[in-house]
Amino acid sequence: MAFRQLGKYKHTIGYGISLAILLFILKWLQFRFVIIDHALEIYIGAIAVIFTALGIWLALKLARPKIETVVVEKEVYITPANDFATNDEELARLGLSKRELEVLQLIAEGLSNQEIAARLYVSLNTIKTHSSRIFEKLDVKRRTQAIEKAKRLNLIP
Amino acid sequence: MAFRQLGKYKHTIGYGISLAILLFILKWLQFRFVIIDHALEIYIGAIAVIFTALGIWLALKLARPKIETVVVEKEVYITPANDFATNDEELARLGLSKRELEVLQLIAEGLSNQEIAARLYVSLNTIKTHSSRIFEKLDVKRRTQAIEKAKRLNLIP
DNA sequence: ATACCGTTCATGCTTTCGGGTGATTTTTGC
DNA sequence: GCAAAAATCACCCGAAAGCATGAACGGTAT
């Protein structure tokens, strides 16, 4: 709108009005009193000072602030907690069967052989057999070594 | 020195000189030609414009540029791969001693009690004692459970 | 029909682990 | 200096794990 645009030239208008007023005052004084010629310098000096001030004021108002962008790096730690992916390649290479992997996981969870047997509805002997096979394929001597190696090789989470 | 100080008011001096010169020119023109009265406004207008410009120039020179700082946060994702940090809080809470933690770590590495004893230059009985104390404090029944819990609680890597 | 693999199960035996009990020595904190 | 905690060690014993050997069954490929 016309009013909106007006706001944009606010300072320019202010400047123009100041000038007009000053000229009017000067004209008025000229007609009211006989101005002595050597007083002209005084008026001009006053005008110069006033409009210099006005110019300064304008400059400060119109000057665009210099925008400086500061990038702050914020460190975000990613915990790959739920992002485990079985190393299928290694699994295939070692030749662990699905059942064997299942038993291995339960071993790593801290279950005893008897507890694993109960969990999988098989006999203790079956679990012992699977354990032996697992140790063989992983080339380890005991369950703790099997756990350590399986985690290292990303066979279990 | 006097010359050094002078540099500081460089612009002020320039402004003063401009004013003096202008007055001189005006005076000179006044004496050379009979100035028509209605032309006074023109001169004053010119003066106003010139000194406004001068003011603007002064402001830009003297005024410090306004700097507006915008802070942008950039997220940098860091995977703490080799950055295991022992959960000291949990350690203190559970009351595990330095030796006990040491033994726990070796258990998790897959060493047998006898092997740990040899590693730490102590007897098998000592390791068995430490194990029992560890299981007690972690409230677990066997080494595999101790390993699982210690890793979960970030007591060991 | 045969061979192979995975799964399950059994038995006997050995080794390792884990609990209980007790003691001594060293270190730490007040 | 003293009390408490930590570290170390011993012995006894049952539980659990691990090894060796063997067998049966079902599914799949040749």
mmCIF file of C-alpha atoms (C1' of nucleotides) in Angstrom:
data_model
loop_
_atom_site.group_PDB
_atom_site.id
_atom_site.type_symbol
_atom_site.label_atom_id
_atom_site.label_comp_id
_atom_site.label_asym_id
_atom_site.label_seq_id
_atom_site.Cartn_x
_atom_site.Cartn_y
_atom_site.Cartn_z
ATOM 1 C CA MET A 1 0.000 0.000 0.000
ATOM 2 C CA ALA A 2 0.920 3.686 -0.329
ATOM 3 C CA PHE A 3 1.250 3.964 3.427
ATOM 4 C CA ARG A 4 3.574 1.005 3.558
ATOM 5 C CA GLN A 5 5.886 2.523 0.973
ATOM 6 C CA LEU A 6 5.883 5.774 2.945
ATOM 7 C CA GLY A 7 7.513 4.069 5.884
ATOM 8 C CA LYS A 8 10.437 3.111 3.708
ATOM 9 C CA TYR A 9 11.418 6.789 3.026
ATOM 10 C CA LYS A 10 10.775 7.948 6.518
ATOM 11 C CA HIS A 11 14.219 9.433 6.990
ATOM 12 C CA THR A 12 14.337 11.049 3.568
ATOM 13 C CA ILE A 13 11.056 12.813 4.217
ATOM 14 C CA GLY A 14 12.289 13.959 7.606
ATOM 15 C CA TYR A 15 15.329 15.417 5.917
ATOM 16 C CA GLY A 16 13.272 17.221 3.319
ATOM 17 C CA ILE A 17 10.967 18.732 5.890
ATOM 18 C CA SER A 18 13.902 19.977 7.942
ATOM 19 C CA LEU A 19 15.283 21.735 4.911
ATOM 20 C CA ALA A 20 11.960 23.326 4.037
ATOM 21 C CA ILE A 21 11.433 24.594 7.584
ATOM 22 C CA LEU A 22 14.884 26.061 7.739
ATOM 23 C CA LEU A 23 14.415 27.915 4.443
ATOM 24 C CA PHE A 24 11.078 29.239 5.620
ATOM 25 C CA ILE A 25 12.563 30.536 8.869
ATOM 26 C CA LEU A 26 15.385 32.189 7.007
ATOM 27 C CA LYS A 27 13.007 33.833 4.547
ATOM 28 C CA TRP A 28 10.872 35.069 7.370
ATOM 29 C CA LEU A 29 13.777 36.547 9.206
ATOM 30 C CA GLN A 30 14.936 38.192 6.020
ATOM 31 C CA PHE A 31 11.657 39.981 5.574
ATOM 32 C CA ARG A 32 11.178 40.882 9.228
ATOM 33 C CA PHE A 33 14.632 42.334 9.827
ATOM 34 C CA VAL A 34 17.084 43.983 7.552
ATOM 35 C CA ILE A 35 19.806 41.399 7.557
ATOM 36 C CA ILE A 36 23.277 42.807 7.860
ATOM 37 C CA ASP A 37 25.442 41.427 5.102
ATOM 38 C CA HIS A 38 28.380 40.286 7.286
ATOM 39 C CA ALA A 39 26.032 38.097 9.275
ATOM 40 C CA LEU A 40 25.548 35.825 6.264
ATOM 41 C CA GLU A 41 28.513 33.685 7.238
ATOM 42 C CA ILE A 42 26.976 32.951 10.566
ATOM 43 C CA TYR A 43 23.830 31.604 9.022
ATOM 44 C CA ILE A 44 25.700 29.512 6.502
ATOM 45 C CA GLY A 45 27.886 28.145 9.227
ATOM 46 C CA ALA A 46 24.820 27.179 11.236
ATOM 47 C CA ILE A 47 23.281 25.525 8.208
ATOM 48 C CA ALA A 48 26.444 23.598 7.527
ATOM 49 C CA VAL A 49 26.595 22.277 11.061
ATOM 50 C CA ILE A 50 22.945 21.351 11.193
ATOM 51 C CA PHE A 51 22.988 19.481 7.939
ATOM 52 C CA THR A 52 26.186 17.736 8.740
ATOM 53 C CA ALA A 53 24.569 16.450 11.881
ATOM 54 C CA LEU A 54 21.585 15.428 9.842
ATOM 55 C CA GLY A 55 23.837 13.600 7.425
ATOM 56 C CA ILE A 56 25.484 11.714 10.255
ATOM 57 C CA TRP A 57 22.170 10.781 11.674
ATOM 58 C CA LEU A 58 20.988 9.518 8.308
ATOM 59 C CA ALA A 59 24.097 7.470 7.747
ATOM 60 C CA LEU A 60 23.777 5.762 11.084
ATOM 61 C CA LYS A 61 20.180 4.954 10.461
ATOM 62 C CA LEU A 62 20.595 3.692 6.952
ATOM 63 C CA ALA A 63 23.774 1.745 7.433
ATOM 64 C CA ARG A 64 23.181 -1.946 7.239
ATOM 65 C CA PRO A 65 24.610 -3.927 10.099
ATOM 66 C CA LYS A 66 27.304 -6.261 8.968
ATOM 67 C CA ILE A 67 26.152 -9.763 9.538
ATOM 68 C CA GLU A 68 28.779 -12.153 10.642
ATOM 69 C CA THR A 69 27.977 -15.793 10.795
ATOM 70 C CA VAL A 70 29.745 -17.884 13.364
ATOM 71 C CA VAL A 71 29.506 -21.625 13.002
ATOM 72 C CA VAL A 72 29.693 -23.536 16.220
ATOM 73 C CA GLU A 73 30.151 -27.256 15.914
ATOM 74 C CA LYS A 74 28.122 -29.199 18.371
ATOM 75 C CA GLU A 75 29.279 -32.720 18.945
ATOM 76 C CA VAL A 76 26.571 -35.310 18.994
ATOM 77 C CA TYR A 77 27.548 -38.756 20.087
ATOM 78 C CA ILE A 78 25.917 -41.592 18.216
ATOM 79 C CA THR A 79 25.447 -44.767 20.153
ATOM 80 C CA PRO A 80 25.072 -47.643 17.723
ATOM 81 C CA ALA A 81 23.095 -49.481 20.351
ATOM 82 C CA ASN A 82 20.338 -51.016 18.306
ATOM 83 C CA ASP A 83 22.213 -51.122 15.079
ATOM 84 C CA PHE A 84 23.808 -54.578 15.244
ATOM 85 C CA ALA A 85 24.074 -56.474 12.006
ATOM 86 C CA THR A 86 25.220 -60.075 12.031
ATOM 87 C CA ASN A 87 28.368 -60.667 10.072
ATOM 88 C CA ASP A 88 26.850 -63.226 7.729
ATOM 89 C CA GLU A 89 30.045 -63.600 5.785
ATOM 90 C CA GLU A 90 32.003 -64.692 8.833
ATOM 91 C CA LEU A 91 29.123 -66.905 9.910
ATOM 92 C CA ALA A 92 29.187 -68.710 6.576
ATOM 93 C CA ARG A 93 32.955 -68.951 6.631
ATOM 94 C CA LEU A 94 32.970 -70.565 10.092
ATOM 95 C CA GLY A 95 30.092 -72.832 9.180
ATOM 96 C CA LEU A 96 27.967 -72.213 12.251
ATOM 97 C CA SER A 97 24.448 -73.608 11.891
ATOM 98 C CA LYS A 98 21.342 -71.698 12.903
ATOM 99 C CA ARG A 99 20.932 -73.877 16.002
ATOM 100 C CA GLU A 100 24.545 -73.459 16.988
ATOM 101 C CA LEU A 101 24.237 -69.676 16.673
ATOM 102 C CA GLU A 102 21.111 -69.788 18.778
ATOM 103 C CA VAL A 103 22.915 -71.695 21.523
ATOM 104 C CA LEU A 104 25.903 -69.356 21.308
ATOM 105 C CA GLN A 105 23.684 -66.358 21.874
ATOM 106 C CA LEU A 106 22.127 -67.922 24.941
ATOM 107 C CA ILE A 107 25.575 -68.783 26.294
ATOM 108 C CA ALA A 108 26.544 -65.125 25.869
ATOM 109 C CA GLU A 109 23.406 -64.080 27.698
ATOM 110 C CA GLY A 110 24.764 -65.907 30.693
ATOM 111 C CA LEU A 111 22.592 -69.015 30.706
ATOM 112 C CA SER A 112 23.964 -72.357 31.992
ATOM 113 C CA ASN A 113 23.803 -75.425 29.748
ATOM 114 C CA GLN A 114 20.879 -76.794 31.732
ATOM 115 C CA GLU A 115 19.012 -73.479 31.413
ATOM 116 C CA ILE A 116 19.601 -73.373 27.651
ATOM 117 C CA ALA A 117 18.350 -76.982 27.348
ATOM 118 C CA ALA A 118 15.162 -76.004 29.154
ATOM 119 C CA ARG A 119 14.761 -72.885 27.017
ATOM 120 C CA LEU A 120 15.063 -74.845 23.765
ATOM 121 C CA TYR A 121 13.145 -77.947 24.957
ATOM 122 C CA VAL A 122 16.073 -80.335 24.411
ATOM 123 C CA SER A 123 18.304 -82.369 26.695
ATOM 124 C CA LEU A 124 21.434 -81.202 28.473
ATOM 125 C CA ASN A 125 23.420 -83.592 26.289
ATOM 126 C CA THR A 126 22.219 -81.844 23.181
ATOM 127 C CA ILE A 127 23.462 -78.503 24.460
ATOM 128 C CA LYS A 128 26.825 -79.998 25.409
ATOM 129 C CA THR A 129 27.092 -81.368 21.892
ATOM 130 C CA HIS A 130 26.251 -77.993 20.374
ATOM 131 C CA SER A 131 28.781 -76.269 22.662
ATOM 132 C CA SER A 132 31.521 -78.625 21.586
ATOM 133 C CA ARG A 133 30.719 -78.001 17.965
ATOM 134 C CA ILE A 134 30.681 -74.261 18.516
ATOM 135 C CA PHE A 135 34.081 -74.293 20.283
ATOM 136 C CA GLU A 136 35.465 -76.432 17.472
ATOM 137 C CA LYS A 137 34.271 -74.111 14.739
ATOM 138 C CA LEU A 138 35.397 -70.964 16.587
ATOM 139 C CA ASP A 139 38.666 -72.638 17.568
ATOM 140 C CA VAL A 140 38.287 -71.794 21.256
ATOM 141 C CA LYS A 141 38.651 -73.735 24.497
ATOM 142 C CA ARG A 142 35.793 -72.428 26.641
ATOM 143 C CA ARG A 143 32.577 -70.517 26.565
ATOM 144 C CA THR A 144 34.104 -67.222 27.696
ATOM 145 C CA GLN A 145 36.472 -67.356 24.728
ATOM 146 C CA ALA A 146 33.594 -68.213 22.431
ATOM 147 C CA ILE A 147 31.676 -65.163 23.658
ATOM 148 C CA GLU A 148 34.644 -62.850 23.264
ATOM 149 C CA LYS A 149 35.377 -64.061 19.739
ATOM 150 C CA ALA A 150 31.743 -64.083 18.607
ATOM 151 C CA LYS A 151 31.304 -60.475 19.706
ATOM 152 C CA ARG A 152 34.576 -59.435 18.126
ATOM 153 C CA LEU A 153 33.550 -61.034 14.825
ATOM 154 C CA ASN A 154 30.030 -59.581 15.027
ATOM 155 C CA LEU A 155 28.360 -62.970 15.082
ATOM 156 C CA ILE A 156 26.294 -61.925 18.103
ATOM 157 C CA PRO A 157 25.400 -58.496 19.440
ATOM 158 C CA MET B 1 53.970 13.777 19.139
ATOM 159 C CA ALA B 2 52.032 16.682 17.720
ATOM 160 C CA PHE B 3 51.928 14.987 14.308
ATOM 161 C CA ARG B 4 50.564 11.765 15.768
ATOM 162 C CA GLN B 5 47.690 13.561 17.496
ATOM 163 C CA LEU B 6 46.909 15.352 14.239
ATOM 164 C CA GLY B 7 46.144 12.033 12.540
ATOM 165 C CA LYS B 8 43.404 11.364 15.028
ATOM 166 C CA TYR B 9 41.363 14.464 13.930
ATOM 167 C CA LYS B 10 41.981 14.003 10.264
ATOM 168 C CA HIS B 11 38.304 14.022 9.298
ATOM 169 C CA THR B 12 37.386 16.887 11.572
ATOM 170 C CA ILE B 13 40.071 19.013 10.026
ATOM 171 C CA GLY B 14 38.926 18.063 6.555
ATOM 172 C CA TYR B 15 35.426 19.115 7.486
ATOM 173 C CA GLY B 16 36.618 22.415 8.831
ATOM 174 C CA ILE B 17 38.651 23.166 5.739
ATOM 175 C CA SER B 18 35.697 22.366 3.483
ATOM 176 C CA LEU B 19 33.564 24.819 5.399
ATOM 177 C CA ALA B 20 36.164 27.542 5.237
ATOM 178 C CA ILE B 21 36.662 27.077 1.516
ATOM 179 C CA LEU B 22 32.968 27.200 0.856
ATOM 180 C CA LEU B 23 32.559 30.404 2.834
ATOM 181 C CA PHE B 24 35.477 31.902 0.980
ATOM 182 C CA ILE B 25 33.977 31.023 -2.407
ATOM 183 C CA LEU B 26 30.644 32.411 -1.401
ATOM 184 C CA LYS B 27 32.214 35.631 -0.173
ATOM 185 C CA TRP B 28 34.185 35.915 -3.358
ATOM 186 C CA LEU B 29 31.154 35.437 -5.509
ATOM 187 C CA GLN B 30 29.274 37.975 -3.459
ATOM 188 C CA PHE B 31 31.853 40.643 -4.128
ATOM 189 C CA ARG B 32 32.362 39.741 -7.795
ATOM 190 C CA PHE B 33 28.680 39.651 -8.775
ATOM 191 C CA VAL B 34 25.637 41.364 -7.389
ATOM 192 C CA ILE B 35 23.820 38.385 -5.924
ATOM 193 C CA ILE B 36 20.142 38.408 -6.689
ATOM 194 C CA ASP B 37 18.189 38.012 -3.502
ATOM 195 C CA HIS B 38 15.910 35.210 -4.664
ATOM 196 C CA ALA B 39 18.904 33.112 -5.501
ATOM 197 C CA LEU B 40 19.788 32.818 -1.825
ATOM 198 C CA GLU B 41 17.647 29.721 -1.440
ATOM 199 C CA ILE B 42 19.593 27.986 -4.145
ATOM 200 C CA TYR B 43 22.876 28.509 -2.404
ATOM 201 C CA ILE B 44 21.476 27.430 0.940
ATOM 202 C CA GLY B 45 20.025 24.365 -0.687
ATOM 203 C CA ALA B 46 23.373 23.529 -2.191
ATOM 204 C CA ILE B 47 25.086 24.035 1.125
ATOM 205 C CA ALA B 48 22.593 21.798 2.863
ATOM 206 C CA VAL B 49 23.127 19.006 0.368
ATOM 207 C CA ILE B 50 26.877 19.287 0.401
ATOM 208 C CA PHE B 51 27.136 19.236 4.153
ATOM 209 C CA THR B 52 24.678 16.394 4.494
ATOM 210 C CA ALA B 53 26.861 14.388 2.187
ATOM 211 C CA LEU B 54 29.833 15.403 4.237
ATOM 212 C CA GLY B 55 28.035 14.307 7.362
ATOM 213 C CA ILE B 56 27.267 10.933 5.851
ATOM 214 C CA TRP B 57 30.840 10.533 4.804
ATOM 215 C CA LEU B 58 31.996 11.432 8.268
ATOM 216 C CA ALA B 59 29.616 8.980 9.878
ATOM 217 C CA LEU B 60 30.767 6.140 7.696
ATOM 218 C CA LYS B 61 34.343 6.895 8.503
ATOM 219 C CA LEU B 62 33.984 7.478 12.187
ATOM 220 C CA ALA B 63 31.282 5.107 13.117
ATOM 221 C CA ARG B 64 32.251 1.573 13.871
ATOM 222 C CA PRO B 65 30.470 -0.811 11.566
ATOM 223 C CA LYS B 66 27.710 -2.474 13.417
ATOM 224 C CA ILE B 67 28.416 -6.139 13.483
ATOM 225 C CA GLU B 68 25.628 -8.484 14.142
ATOM 226 C CA THR B 69 26.757 -11.939 15.055
ATOM 227 C CA VAL B 70 24.629 -14.860 14.102
ATOM 228 C CA VAL B 71 25.505 -18.137 15.725
ATOM 229 C CA VAL B 72 24.733 -21.219 13.747
ATOM 230 C CA GLU B 73 25.009 -24.563 15.463
ATOM 231 C CA LYS B 74 26.130 -27.355 13.243
ATOM 232 C CA GLU B 75 25.772 -30.867 14.522
ATOM 233 C CA VAL B 76 28.768 -33.079 14.006
ATOM 234 C CA TYR B 77 28.083 -36.740 14.520
ATOM 235 C CA ILE B 78 30.753 -38.659 16.328
ATOM 236 C CA THR B 79 30.842 -42.394 16.702
ATOM 237 C CA PRO B 80 32.663 -43.253 19.901
ATOM 238 C CA ALA B 81 34.234 -46.340 18.362
ATOM 239 C CA ASN B 82 37.425 -46.604 20.344
ATOM 240 C CA ASP B 83 36.319 -44.274 23.006
ATOM 241 C CA PHE B 84 35.155 -46.583 25.771
ATOM 242 C CA ALA B 85 34.805 -44.830 29.062
ATOM 243 C CA THR B 86 34.381 -46.845 32.216
ATOM 244 C CA ASN B 87 31.164 -46.084 34.026
ATOM 245 C CA ASP B 88 32.871 -44.917 37.202
ATOM 246 C CA GLU B 89 29.584 -44.101 38.833
ATOM 247 C CA GLU B 90 28.317 -47.660 38.517
ATOM 248 C CA LEU B 91 31.722 -48.984 39.546
ATOM 249 C CA ALA B 92 31.629 -46.950 42.739
ATOM 250 C CA ARG B 93 28.031 -47.932 43.377
ATOM 251 C CA LEU B 94 28.827 -51.652 43.060
ATOM 252 C CA GLY B 95 31.977 -51.280 45.102
ATOM 253 C CA LEU B 96 34.286 -53.195 42.769
ATOM 254 C CA SER B 97 37.949 -52.780 43.712
ATOM 255 C CA LYS B 98 40.674 -52.121 41.174
ATOM 256 C CA ARG B 99 41.911 -55.713 41.455
ATOM 257 C CA GLU B 100 38.443 -57.115 41.071
ATOM 258 C CA LEU B 101 37.895 -55.059 37.927
ATOM 259 C CA GLU B 102 41.212 -56.267 36.600
ATOM 260 C CA VAL B 103 40.225 -59.893 37.135
ATOM 261 C CA LEU B 104 36.803 -59.268 35.612
ATOM 262 C CA GLN B 105 38.384 -57.910 32.469
ATOM 263 C CA LEU B 106 40.629 -60.950 32.115
ATOM 264 C CA ILE B 107 37.642 -63.249 32.639
ATOM 265 C CA ALA B 108 35.869 -61.414 29.811
ATOM 266 C CA GLU B 109 38.908 -61.863 27.623
ATOM 267 C CA GLY B 110 38.365 -65.581 27.903
ATOM 268 C CA LEU B 111 41.136 -66.572 30.291
ATOM 269 C CA SER B 112 40.680 -69.487 32.726
ATOM 270 C CA ASN B 113 41.215 -68.881 36.428
ATOM 271 C CA GLN B 114 44.596 -70.606 36.276
ATOM 272 C CA GLU B 115 45.650 -68.440 33.327
ATOM 273 C CA ILE B 116 44.579 -65.268 35.144
ATOM 274 C CA ALA B 117 46.534 -66.369 38.226
ATOM 275 C CA ALA B 118 49.654 -66.822 36.093
ATOM 276 C CA ARG B 119 49.079 -63.476 34.416
ATOM 277 C CA LEU B 120 48.809 -61.614 37.710
ATOM 278 C CA TYR B 121 51.473 -63.635 39.547
ATOM 279 C CA VAL B 122 49.128 -64.873 42.262
ATOM 280 C CA SER B 123 47.692 -68.252 43.235
ATOM 281 C CA LEU B 124 44.598 -69.905 41.753
ATOM 282 C CA ASN B 125 42.924 -69.553 45.167
ATOM 283 C CA THR B 126 43.316 -65.801 45.011
ATOM 284 C CA ILE B 127 41.550 -65.638 41.650
ATOM 285 C CA LYS B 128 38.740 -67.870 42.892
ATOM 286 C CA THR B 129 38.307 -65.539 45.834
ATOM 287 C CA HIS B 130 38.198 -62.504 43.589
ATOM 288 C CA SER B 131 35.690 -64.220 41.274
ATOM 289 C CA SER B 132 33.385 -65.004 44.164
ATOM 290 C CA ARG B 133 33.570 -61.407 45.341
ATOM 291 C CA ILE B 134 32.873 -60.154 41.818
ATOM 292 C CA PHE B 135 29.831 -62.441 41.397
ATOM 293 C CA GLU B 136 28.569 -61.282 44.792
ATOM 294 C CA LYS B 137 28.863 -57.604 43.967
ATOM 295 C CA LEU B 138 27.354 -58.007 40.491
ATOM 296 C CA ASP B 139 24.681 -60.325 41.874
ATOM 297 C CA VAL B 140 25.326 -63.036 39.303
ATOM 298 C CA LYS B 141 25.799 -66.815 39.417
ATOM 299 C CA ARG B 142 28.548 -67.472 36.883
ATOM 300 C CA ARG B 143 31.271 -65.836 34.898
ATOM 301 C CA THR B 144 29.232 -65.607 31.678
ATOM 302 C CA GLN B 145 26.601 -63.604 33.557
ATOM 303 C CA ALA B 146 29.290 -61.403 35.059
ATOM 304 C CA ILE B 147 30.653 -60.650 31.595
ATOM 305 C CA GLU B 148 27.218 -59.848 30.178
ATOM 306 C CA LYS B 149 26.336 -57.547 33.066
ATOM 307 C CA ALA B 150 29.710 -55.802 33.175
ATOM 308 C CA LYS B 151 29.488 -54.972 29.478
ATOM 309 C CA ARG B 152 25.906 -53.822 29.791
ATOM 310 C CA LEU B 153 26.828 -51.505 32.659
ATOM 311 C CA ASN B 154 29.933 -50.241 30.868
ATOM 312 C CA LEU B 155 32.296 -51.514 33.517
ATOM 313 C CA ILE B 156 34.461 -53.172 30.879
ATOM 314 C CA PRO B 157 34.767 -52.518 27.135
ATOM 315 C "C1'" DA C 1 19.768 -96.465 -3.013
ATOM 316 C "C1'" DT C 2 23.482 -93.965 -1.018
ATOM 317 C "C1'" DA C 3 26.046 -90.183 1.025
ATOM 318 C "C1'" DC C 4 26.054 -86.115 3.638
ATOM 319 C "C1'" DC C 5 24.565 -82.778 6.994
ATOM 320 C "C1'" DG C 6 21.998 -81.081 10.917
ATOM 321 C "C1'" DT C 7 19.717 -82.219 15.069
ATOM 322 C "C1'" DT C 8 19.048 -84.941 18.922
ATOM 323 C "C1'" DC C 9 20.391 -88.120 22.585
ATOM 324 C "C1'" DA C 10 23.232 -91.232 25.693
ATOM 325 C "C1'" DT C 11 27.252 -92.691 28.666
ATOM 326 C "C1'" DG C 12 31.635 -92.334 31.041
ATOM 327 C "C1'" DC C 13 35.239 -89.548 32.446
ATOM 328 C "C1'" DT C 14 38.198 -85.386 33.321
ATOM 329 C "C1'" DT C 15 38.830 -80.643 34.166
ATOM 330 C "C1'" DT C 16 37.358 -76.349 35.666
ATOM 331 C "C1'" DC C 17 34.495 -73.656 38.245
ATOM 332 C "C1'" DG C 18 32.272 -71.898 42.295
ATOM 333 C "C1'" DG C 19 30.768 -71.979 47.303
ATOM 334 C "C1'" DG C 20 32.078 -72.367 52.065
ATOM 335 C "C1'" DT C 21 35.231 -71.675 55.789
ATOM 336 C "C1'" DG C 22 39.177 -69.822 57.669
ATOM 337 C "C1'" DA C 23 43.595 -67.303 58.053
ATOM 338 C "C1'" DT C 24 47.433 -63.927 57.222
ATOM 339 C "C1'" DT C 25 49.476 -59.850 55.306
ATOM 340 C "C1'" DT C 26 49.348 -55.380 53.297
ATOM 341 C "C1'" DT C 27 47.293 -51.060 52.439
ATOM 342 C "C1'" DT C 28 44.363 -47.191 53.422
ATOM 343 C "C1'" DG C 29 42.038 -43.579 55.953
ATOM 344 C "C1'" DC C 30 41.080 -41.286 60.229
ATOM 345 C "C1'" DG D 1 48.548 -45.896 66.159
ATOM 346 C "C1'" DC D 2 44.466 -48.304 65.081
ATOM 347 C "C1'" DA D 3 40.464 -50.128 62.693
ATOM 348 C "C1'" DA D 4 38.772 -51.354 58.401
ATOM 349 C "C1'" DA D 5 39.317 -52.657 53.782
ATOM 350 C "C1'" DA D 6 41.831 -54.916 50.243
ATOM 351 C "C1'" DA D 7 44.712 -58.501 48.758
ATOM 352 C "C1'" DT D 8 46.470 -62.946 49.265
ATOM 353 C "C1'" DC D 9 46.399 -67.858 50.376
ATOM 354 C "C1'" DA D 10 44.774 -72.642 51.811
ATOM 355 C "C1'" DC D 11 41.620 -76.596 51.910
ATOM 356 C "C1'" DC D 12 37.310 -79.305 51.123
ATOM 357 C "C1'" DC D 13 33.619 -80.502 48.205
ATOM 358 C "C1'" DG D 14 29.830 -80.450 44.997
ATOM 359 C "C1'" DA D 15 28.344 -78.429 40.565
ATOM 360 C "C1'" DA D 16 29.052 -77.389 36.005
ATOM 361 C "C1'" DA D 17 31.524 -77.487 31.932
ATOM 362 C "C1'" DG D 18 33.990 -79.920 28.558
ATOM 363 C "C1'" DC D 19 35.795 -84.126 26.015
ATOM 364 C "C1'" DA D 20 35.461 -88.645 23.862
ATOM 365 C "C1'" DT D 21 32.728 -92.064 21.798
ATOM 366 C "C1'" DG D 22 28.733 -93.754 19.776
ATOM 367 C "C1'" DA D 23 24.003 -93.882 17.803
ATOM 368 C "C1'" DA D 24 19.393 -92.675 15.605
ATOM 369 C "C1'" DC D 25 16.451 -89.882 12.694
ATOM 370 C "C1'" DG D 26 14.925 -86.632 9.034
ATOM 371 C "C1'" DG D 27 15.888 -83.914 5.017
ATOM 372 C "C1'" DT D 28 18.409 -83.090 0.755
ATOM 373 C "C1'" DA D 29 21.237 -83.915 -3.262
ATOM 374 C "C1'" DT D 30 23.313 -87.122 -6.492
#
